[in-house]
Amino acid sequence: MTIRTHSMKQSHLFTKTRREAPKDEVSKNAQLLIRAGYVHKEMAGVYAYLPLGLRVQNKIKDIVREEMDAIGGEEIIMTSLQRKELWEKTNRWDDETVDVWFKTELKAGGEVGLAWSHEEPIGEMMKNYVSSFRDLPIFVYQFQTKLRNELRAKSGIMRGREFVMKDMYSFCLGEEDHTRFYNKTIDAYLRVYDRLGIGADTFVTFASGGAFTQFSHEFQTIAETGEDVIYINREKKIAINEEVLNEETLTKLGITRVDLEEVKTAEVGNIFNFGTQKAEDLGLFYKNEKGEQVPVWMGSYGIGITRVMGLLAEKFADEKGLVWPEHIAPFRVHLIELGNDNVDVHSEAQELYRELNEAKVEVLWDDRDVRAGEKFADADLIGIPLRVVVSEKTLAAGKFECTERATGHTSHKSISELIGHLTA
Ligand code: ATP
Ligand code: MG
């Protein structure tokens, strides 16, 4: 269970909103996230996560973690520095084969790689824990920073040179067990995207499988600024990446070219079946019931945590700023206190803050001594789902003014009505 401060005062937040994003920032997600104080741009494709941004990232992780735990995943963290010899075993150390490597040298001598993926190290590590059929299956996952020397980094946090991925790996006895887990993971992924608020726009997509299988599956979400193109059949909820759009694939799936709509998407997840190839390369074998040495059947399953965050930021934003879905927002309520010099207004705001906290509702309390217009503009930019205003006017009326960020819909509620609404 993650322990986090539920609420905070805005005067305590060190970040400030800004009117303009840096001139060299061309992506919509990063422009908004920088202006609202969620991320800091260190350089192209490299972003720091500030208090608001980290809260959002953690909420996405919490949802993913719950779903991975629910299908039997065990959480770990692998290392960022990796051994060259390992990647040589699978022929993936070469820059010709893997074009995103960052590599560096140890002072004591020898080259090391900076983690762009963990498939090889994790497979190698498992040799310590797998020897008999009794040891399998194993499902492990991590949230890890991946370092990739991407040629272009113009999509803000959606294509980072440093980014957070959830990667899970399965180690099974054979194909049957593997397929069962693989399909279970597809369902778990769909639950994740549903909970993130993008379920309706996310398609399980047939994509090229690489060396080991004919297809891999991508999870592609319709997005204006997405870098991929896929063909979807909304009725059948089938999608195909343009890279595998040939007649053979279509026939196999029982569809024709006319059935297909072309859309721009962002790849939010990707899952692979490795068969036994990777285990054979690495030497990851187990003893079966007959006492024979058999290679482990491996699979890998990624979700782009920070890419999803960028996608959500872009997808739900309007001309005033960010609009977070309820379960992802850094806070549930933005409490706006107007007229800080009024003692009654201040104590009313304090009381509401206390009661919301008691009800475990996360609140950002704008207790700053700034103009109302500035507070409202900031609230719109930051994008917390519900804005609750406390002012002389609301005090006189005995009800707070509550405005939904997504719809602009305003209602007036007493403390108990508000808490009832939020905890329903
Ligand atoms: P892409 O095709 O977009 O380059 P990939 O196929 O190389 O991605 P994987 O190695 O399968 O990606 O990684 C799993 C997930 O990590 C992807 O589905 C994507 O959501 C995310 N991801 C990949 N590269 C990046 C990146 N540079 N920045 C942010 N997220 C990324
Ligand atoms: Mg991919």
XYZ file of C-alpha atoms and ligand atoms in Angstrom:
456
model
C 0.000 0.000 0.000
C 1.374 3.398 -0.927
C 1.315 5.930 1.870
C 0.912 9.490 0.689
C -0.112 12.808 2.151
C -3.741 13.153 1.245
C -3.983 16.886 0.997
C -1.892 20.010 0.879
C -1.996 23.780 0.908
C -1.114 25.443 -2.346
C 1.038 28.006 -0.550
C 3.266 25.066 0.374
C 3.667 23.871 -3.220
C 7.043 25.088 -4.514
C 5.980 24.906 -8.147
C 4.316 27.833 -9.879
C 2.135 27.885 -12.937
C 3.459 29.749 -15.939
C 1.847 31.425 -18.915
C 4.272 30.065 -21.498
C 5.991 26.745 -21.962
C 9.674 26.805 -23.022
C 9.974 27.940 -26.651
C 11.622 24.716 -27.790
C 8.824 22.534 -26.403
C 6.597 21.513 -29.284
C 4.448 18.792 -27.747
C 1.057 19.596 -26.313
C 1.363 17.258 -23.313
C 4.691 18.677 -22.174
C 3.608 22.272 -22.806
C 0.600 21.814 -20.548
C 2.410 19.767 -17.915
C 5.272 22.265 -17.708
C 2.942 25.271 -17.539
C 0.861 23.674 -14.795
C 3.957 22.651 -12.806
C 3.711 18.861 -13.183
C 7.035 18.290 -14.894
C 10.332 20.083 -15.466
C 12.127 19.766 -18.758
C 15.765 18.926 -18.224
C 16.476 18.486 -21.952
C 14.675 17.099 -25.003
C 13.018 13.818 -24.024
C 14.126 14.082 -20.396
C 11.683 15.309 -17.779
C 11.647 15.523 -13.978
C 8.415 14.810 -12.120
C 7.376 17.501 -9.646
C 4.952 17.027 -6.719
C 1.780 17.223 -8.833
C 3.288 15.157 -11.636
C 4.577 12.503 -9.290
C 1.145 12.146 -7.703
C -0.371 11.491 -11.121
C 2.397 9.065 -12.057
C 1.898 7.204 -8.771
C -1.845 6.940 -9.304
C -1.294 5.376 -12.702
C 1.216 2.990 -11.130
C -1.222 2.091 -8.348
C -3.853 1.016 -10.875
C -1.341 -0.990 -12.894
C 0.126 -2.529 -9.729
C -3.288 -3.670 -8.509
C -4.052 -5.372 -11.808
C -0.621 -7.019 -12.087
C -0.854 -8.289 -8.498
C -4.340 -9.623 -9.258
C -2.960 -11.958 -11.955
C -0.133 -13.170 -9.748
C 2.659 -10.704 -10.495
C 5.458 -10.221 -7.939
C 7.019 -6.756 -7.877
C 10.776 -6.276 -8.080
C 13.262 -3.645 -9.279
C 16.127 -4.584 -11.582
C 19.266 -2.488 -12.093
C 19.952 0.320 -14.544
C 23.555 -0.711 -15.254
C 23.768 -3.867 -17.314
C 26.446 -6.338 -18.372
C 27.644 -6.350 -21.947
C 28.257 -10.152 -21.981
C 24.607 -10.805 -21.341
C 23.380 -8.906 -24.340
C 26.090 -10.482 -26.464
C 24.567 -13.888 -25.721
C 21.388 -12.869 -27.548
C 23.150 -10.762 -30.177
C 21.613 -7.531 -28.953
C 24.657 -5.600 -27.738
C 25.449 -4.351 -31.209
C 24.285 -0.803 -32.078
C 23.290 -2.111 -35.501
C 20.780 -4.470 -33.893
C 19.581 -2.203 -31.093
C 19.717 1.428 -32.148
C 18.718 3.021 -28.836
C 21.581 1.921 -26.581
C 23.256 4.299 -24.172
C 26.585 2.742 -23.228
C 29.320 3.799 -20.876
C 32.616 2.607 -19.446
C 33.626 1.611 -15.969
C 36.658 3.379 -14.485
C 37.982 -0.022 -13.549
C 37.668 -1.065 -17.184
C 34.930 -2.666 -19.222
C 31.818 -1.479 -20.970
C 28.335 -1.434 -19.453
C 24.935 -0.710 -20.933
C 22.257 1.580 -19.528
C 18.951 -0.269 -19.301
C 16.751 0.232 -22.359
C 15.002 -3.097 -21.616
C 15.371 -5.777 -18.950
C 14.544 -8.922 -20.896
C 18.057 -10.345 -20.893
C 19.081 -9.462 -17.306
C 15.844 -10.795 -15.880
C 16.074 -14.041 -17.854
C 19.669 -14.468 -16.709
C 18.761 -13.689 -13.097
C 16.088 -16.387 -13.110
C 18.763 -19.047 -13.584
C 19.350 -18.581 -9.861
C 15.775 -19.452 -8.983
C 14.602 -21.933 -11.619
C 15.832 -25.485 -11.687
C 12.815 -27.805 -11.575
C 9.309 -27.804 -13.074
C 8.148 -27.177 -9.502
C 9.655 -23.673 -9.646
C 7.376 -22.552 -12.495
C 5.414 -20.535 -13.427
C 6.923 -17.217 -12.288
C 5.477 -13.803 -13.076
C 7.509 -10.755 -12.087
C 7.118 -7.085 -12.865
C 8.698 -3.755 -12.115
C 8.279 -0.043 -12.608
C 11.612 1.044 -13.979
C 13.215 3.972 -15.672
C 14.280 2.972 -19.163
C 17.017 4.839 -20.968
C 16.772 4.929 -24.732
C 18.797 7.012 -27.135
C 15.743 7.855 -29.242
C 16.617 9.750 -32.411
C 13.603 12.032 -32.183
C 12.117 13.203 -28.911
C 9.401 15.626 -29.945
C 6.410 14.052 -28.245
C 7.055 15.343 -24.747
C 6.706 12.673 -22.073
C 5.115 10.362 -24.640
C 8.538 9.607 -26.120
C 11.236 10.086 -23.568
C 14.916 9.321 -23.702
C 14.327 8.511 -20.052
C 10.870 7.176 -19.196
C 9.007 4.926 -16.788
C 7.762 1.573 -17.996
C 5.942 -1.212 -16.239
C 7.483 -4.357 -17.561
C 6.365 -7.821 -16.610
C 7.934 -11.148 -17.538
C 6.424 -14.593 -17.494
C 8.346 -17.845 -17.139
C 6.235 -20.887 -17.954
C 6.611 -24.656 -18.411
C 5.437 -24.563 -21.996
C 3.170 -23.043 -24.586
C -0.142 -23.985 -22.986
C 0.649 -22.334 -19.654
C 2.159 -19.388 -21.449
C -0.922 -18.812 -23.603
C -3.209 -18.967 -20.597
C -1.195 -16.269 -18.817
C -0.770 -14.217 -21.998
C -4.550 -14.068 -22.465
C -5.068 -13.266 -18.806
C -2.665 -10.365 -19.229
C -4.626 -9.038 -22.201
C -7.713 -8.904 -19.958
C -5.752 -7.276 -17.140
C -4.406 -4.653 -19.550
C -7.898 -3.876 -20.793
C -8.992 -3.401 -17.171
C -6.063 -1.023 -16.644
C -6.988 1.114 -19.657
C -10.638 1.110 -18.595
C -9.699 2.358 -15.145
C -7.480 5.012 -16.709
C -10.491 6.305 -18.620
C -9.294 5.327 -22.122
C -10.924 1.900 -22.421
C -13.314 2.838 -25.217
C -10.498 4.253 -27.363
C -7.955 1.500 -26.764
C -7.597 -1.401 -29.203
C -5.795 -4.708 -28.909
C -3.796 -4.562 -32.113
C -2.032 -7.212 -34.163
C 1.534 -6.128 -34.769
C 4.672 -7.796 -36.047
C 5.993 -10.431 -33.701
C 9.687 -10.140 -34.338
C 11.960 -13.155 -34.439
C 9.991 -15.586 -32.307
C 6.326 -15.404 -33.265
C 4.201 -14.133 -36.099
C 2.342 -11.502 -34.079
C 2.775 -9.483 -30.960
C -0.079 -7.527 -29.489
C -0.003 -3.809 -29.055
C -2.458 -1.746 -27.097
C -3.119 1.324 -29.188
C -5.133 4.330 -28.040
C -6.656 6.769 -30.484
C -4.757 10.050 -30.105
C -4.396 13.077 -32.324
C -0.668 13.303 -31.724
C -0.032 9.567 -31.756
C 2.955 8.382 -33.770
C 1.369 5.163 -35.047
C -1.249 4.393 -37.675
C -3.570 1.431 -37.202
C -6.622 0.094 -38.967
C -9.604 -0.639 -36.771
C -12.914 -2.360 -37.074
C -14.981 -0.760 -34.326
C -17.743 -3.343 -34.510
C -15.449 -6.318 -34.058
C -13.027 -4.272 -31.934
C -10.164 -5.667 -34.017
C -7.165 -3.575 -34.965
C -4.101 -4.111 -37.135
C -0.904 -2.105 -37.155
C -0.007 -0.805 -40.610
C 3.283 -2.714 -40.367
C 1.398 -6.054 -40.704
C -1.302 -4.841 -43.150
C -0.893 -7.345 -45.887
C -3.342 -9.568 -47.388
C -2.177 -12.660 -45.565
C -2.892 -11.180 -42.134
C -6.319 -9.968 -43.186
C -7.309 -13.386 -44.487
C -6.110 -14.994 -41.292
C -8.302 -12.658 -39.223
C -11.286 -13.138 -41.524
C -11.638 -9.505 -42.538
C -11.246 -7.531 -45.734
C -9.560 -4.243 -46.482
C -12.893 -2.407 -46.774
C -13.751 -3.322 -43.170
C -10.768 -1.276 -41.940
C -10.906 2.573 -40.644
C -7.523 4.351 -40.467
C -6.731 6.135 -37.193
C -3.752 7.753 -35.520
C -2.828 6.126 -32.238
C -0.299 5.993 -29.450
C 1.083 2.633 -28.382
C 0.348 2.428 -24.644
C 1.332 -1.209 -24.204
C 2.976 -4.099 -26.012
C 3.118 -7.800 -25.185
C 5.396 -10.471 -26.624
C 5.663 -14.216 -26.759
C 9.335 -15.242 -26.837
C 8.737 -18.958 -27.120
C 11.802 -20.793 -25.823
C 14.313 -18.898 -27.952
C 15.445 -16.382 -25.356
C 15.767 -19.028 -22.646
C 17.860 -21.159 -25.002
C 20.171 -18.220 -25.774
C 20.578 -17.404 -22.098
C 20.696 -20.990 -20.867
C 17.553 -20.825 -18.738
C 16.447 -24.475 -18.436
C 14.425 -26.530 -15.961
C 14.219 -30.251 -15.268
C 10.831 -31.673 -16.265
C 9.081 -34.617 -14.590
C 11.038 -37.070 -16.713
C 14.282 -35.468 -15.616
C 14.980 -33.828 -18.987
C 16.441 -30.315 -19.317
C 13.818 -28.107 -21.016
C 14.050 -24.411 -21.944
C 11.643 -22.045 -20.161
C 8.846 -20.443 -22.200
C 9.086 -16.675 -21.791
C 6.848 -13.690 -22.421
C 7.224 -9.962 -21.829
C 4.556 -7.359 -21.199
C 5.082 -3.581 -21.198
C 2.997 -0.549 -20.342
C 4.359 2.944 -20.948
C 3.512 4.607 -17.635
C 4.743 8.083 -18.505
C 3.498 7.787 -22.090
C 0.019 7.036 -20.732
C 0.281 10.083 -18.492
C 1.137 12.280 -21.479
C -1.678 10.764 -23.467
C -4.215 11.419 -20.700
C -2.929 14.982 -20.348
C -3.420 15.644 -24.066
C -6.576 13.700 -24.615
C -8.672 15.324 -21.924
C -7.286 18.864 -22.033
C -9.287 21.859 -23.241
C -8.294 25.411 -24.150
C -8.000 26.367 -20.466
C -5.681 23.567 -19.435
C -5.551 20.033 -18.078
C -8.666 17.999 -17.254
C -7.730 14.865 -15.284
C -9.981 11.831 -15.007
C -11.054 11.399 -11.392
C -8.847 8.402 -10.550
C -5.698 9.923 -11.985
C -5.994 13.526 -10.801
C -3.370 14.643 -8.267
C -6.201 15.723 -5.955
C -9.937 15.188 -6.002
C -10.921 18.676 -4.860
C -9.403 22.088 -5.481
C -10.562 24.201 -2.572
C -10.441 27.873 -3.530
C -10.554 30.333 -0.690
C -11.456 33.867 -1.829
C -10.779 36.924 0.311
C -8.168 35.620 2.707
C -8.492 38.683 4.929
C -12.002 37.634 5.937
C -11.613 35.638 9.165
C -14.928 33.850 8.733
C -14.166 32.756 5.185
C -10.766 31.511 6.324
C -12.122 29.490 9.212
C -14.846 28.047 6.978
C -12.198 26.960 4.449
C -10.174 25.475 7.284
C -13.158 23.541 8.558
C -14.008 22.209 5.087
C -10.365 21.183 4.544
C -10.406 19.341 7.877
C -13.651 17.531 7.164
C -12.648 16.524 3.645
C -9.410 15.141 5.026
C -11.290 13.209 7.641
C -13.428 11.742 4.864
C -10.179 10.774 3.055
C -10.844 13.109 0.152
C -7.617 14.540 -1.286
C -7.676 18.325 -1.391
C -5.416 21.020 -2.769
C -6.305 24.120 -0.754
C -5.567 27.378 -2.556
C -4.843 29.459 0.521
C -2.586 31.879 -1.357
C -3.037 35.606 -1.106
C -3.621 36.246 -4.818
C -6.488 37.609 -6.942
C -9.573 35.509 -7.613
C -8.964 35.591 -11.377
C -5.494 34.151 -10.932
C -6.778 31.402 -8.646
C -9.448 30.385 -11.140
C -7.060 30.430 -14.079
C -4.583 28.284 -12.139
C -7.323 25.869 -11.107
C -8.361 25.491 -14.747
C -4.779 24.903 -15.829
C -4.039 22.365 -13.078
C -7.207 20.454 -13.909
C -8.415 18.954 -10.616
C -11.892 17.421 -11.172
C -13.910 19.469 -8.662
C -13.418 23.132 -7.746
C -15.024 24.203 -4.486
C -15.176 27.927 -3.744
C -15.427 29.393 -0.255
C -16.162 33.135 -0.228
C -18.284 35.729 1.569
C -21.025 34.955 -0.930
C -21.011 31.205 -0.301
C -20.821 31.847 3.437
C -23.965 33.978 3.287
C -25.743 31.332 1.203
C -24.653 28.542 3.536
C -23.529 26.461 0.550
C -20.274 26.101 -1.339
C -20.004 26.703 -5.052
C -18.906 23.449 -6.688
C -17.809 23.371 -10.338
C -16.825 20.298 -12.314
C -13.666 20.942 -14.323
C -14.670 18.649 -17.179
C -18.151 20.018 -17.839
C -18.165 23.419 -16.161
C -21.343 22.330 -14.404
C -21.886 24.296 -11.171
C -23.958 23.319 -8.136
C -24.261 24.561 -4.562
C -23.695 22.154 -1.717
C -23.484 22.185 2.062
C -20.528 20.427 3.736
C -22.511 17.260 4.312
C -23.937 17.255 0.789
C -20.458 17.743 -0.631
C -18.914 14.958 1.446
C -21.847 12.708 0.656
C -21.309 13.380 -3.037
C -17.563 12.742 -2.894
C -17.710 9.565 -0.854
C -20.745 8.035 -2.535
P 7.648 2.473 -29.820
O 7.160 1.548 -30.895
O 6.664 3.543 -29.462
O 9.031 2.995 -30.041
P 8.486 0.128 -28.438
O 7.723 -0.829 -29.263
O 9.926 0.278 -28.641
O 7.774 1.583 -28.527
P 8.405 -1.457 -26.031
O 9.839 -1.743 -25.940
O 7.471 -2.517 -26.447
O 8.180 -0.140 -26.918
O 7.968 -0.807 -24.641
C 6.736 -1.025 -23.996
C 5.964 0.279 -23.853
O 6.754 1.340 -23.358
C 5.448 0.796 -25.188
O 4.260 0.147 -25.530
C 5.246 2.279 -24.892
O 3.990 2.483 -24.274
C 6.326 2.578 -23.889
N 7.477 3.271 -24.525
C 8.343 2.774 -25.423
N 9.266 3.668 -25.762
C 8.970 4.806 -25.064
C 9.564 6.095 -24.968
N 10.659 6.407 -25.649
N 8.991 7.005 -24.123
C 7.894 6.688 -23.410
N 7.288 5.494 -23.455
C 7.819 4.547 -24.263
Mg 6.145 -1.469 -29.914
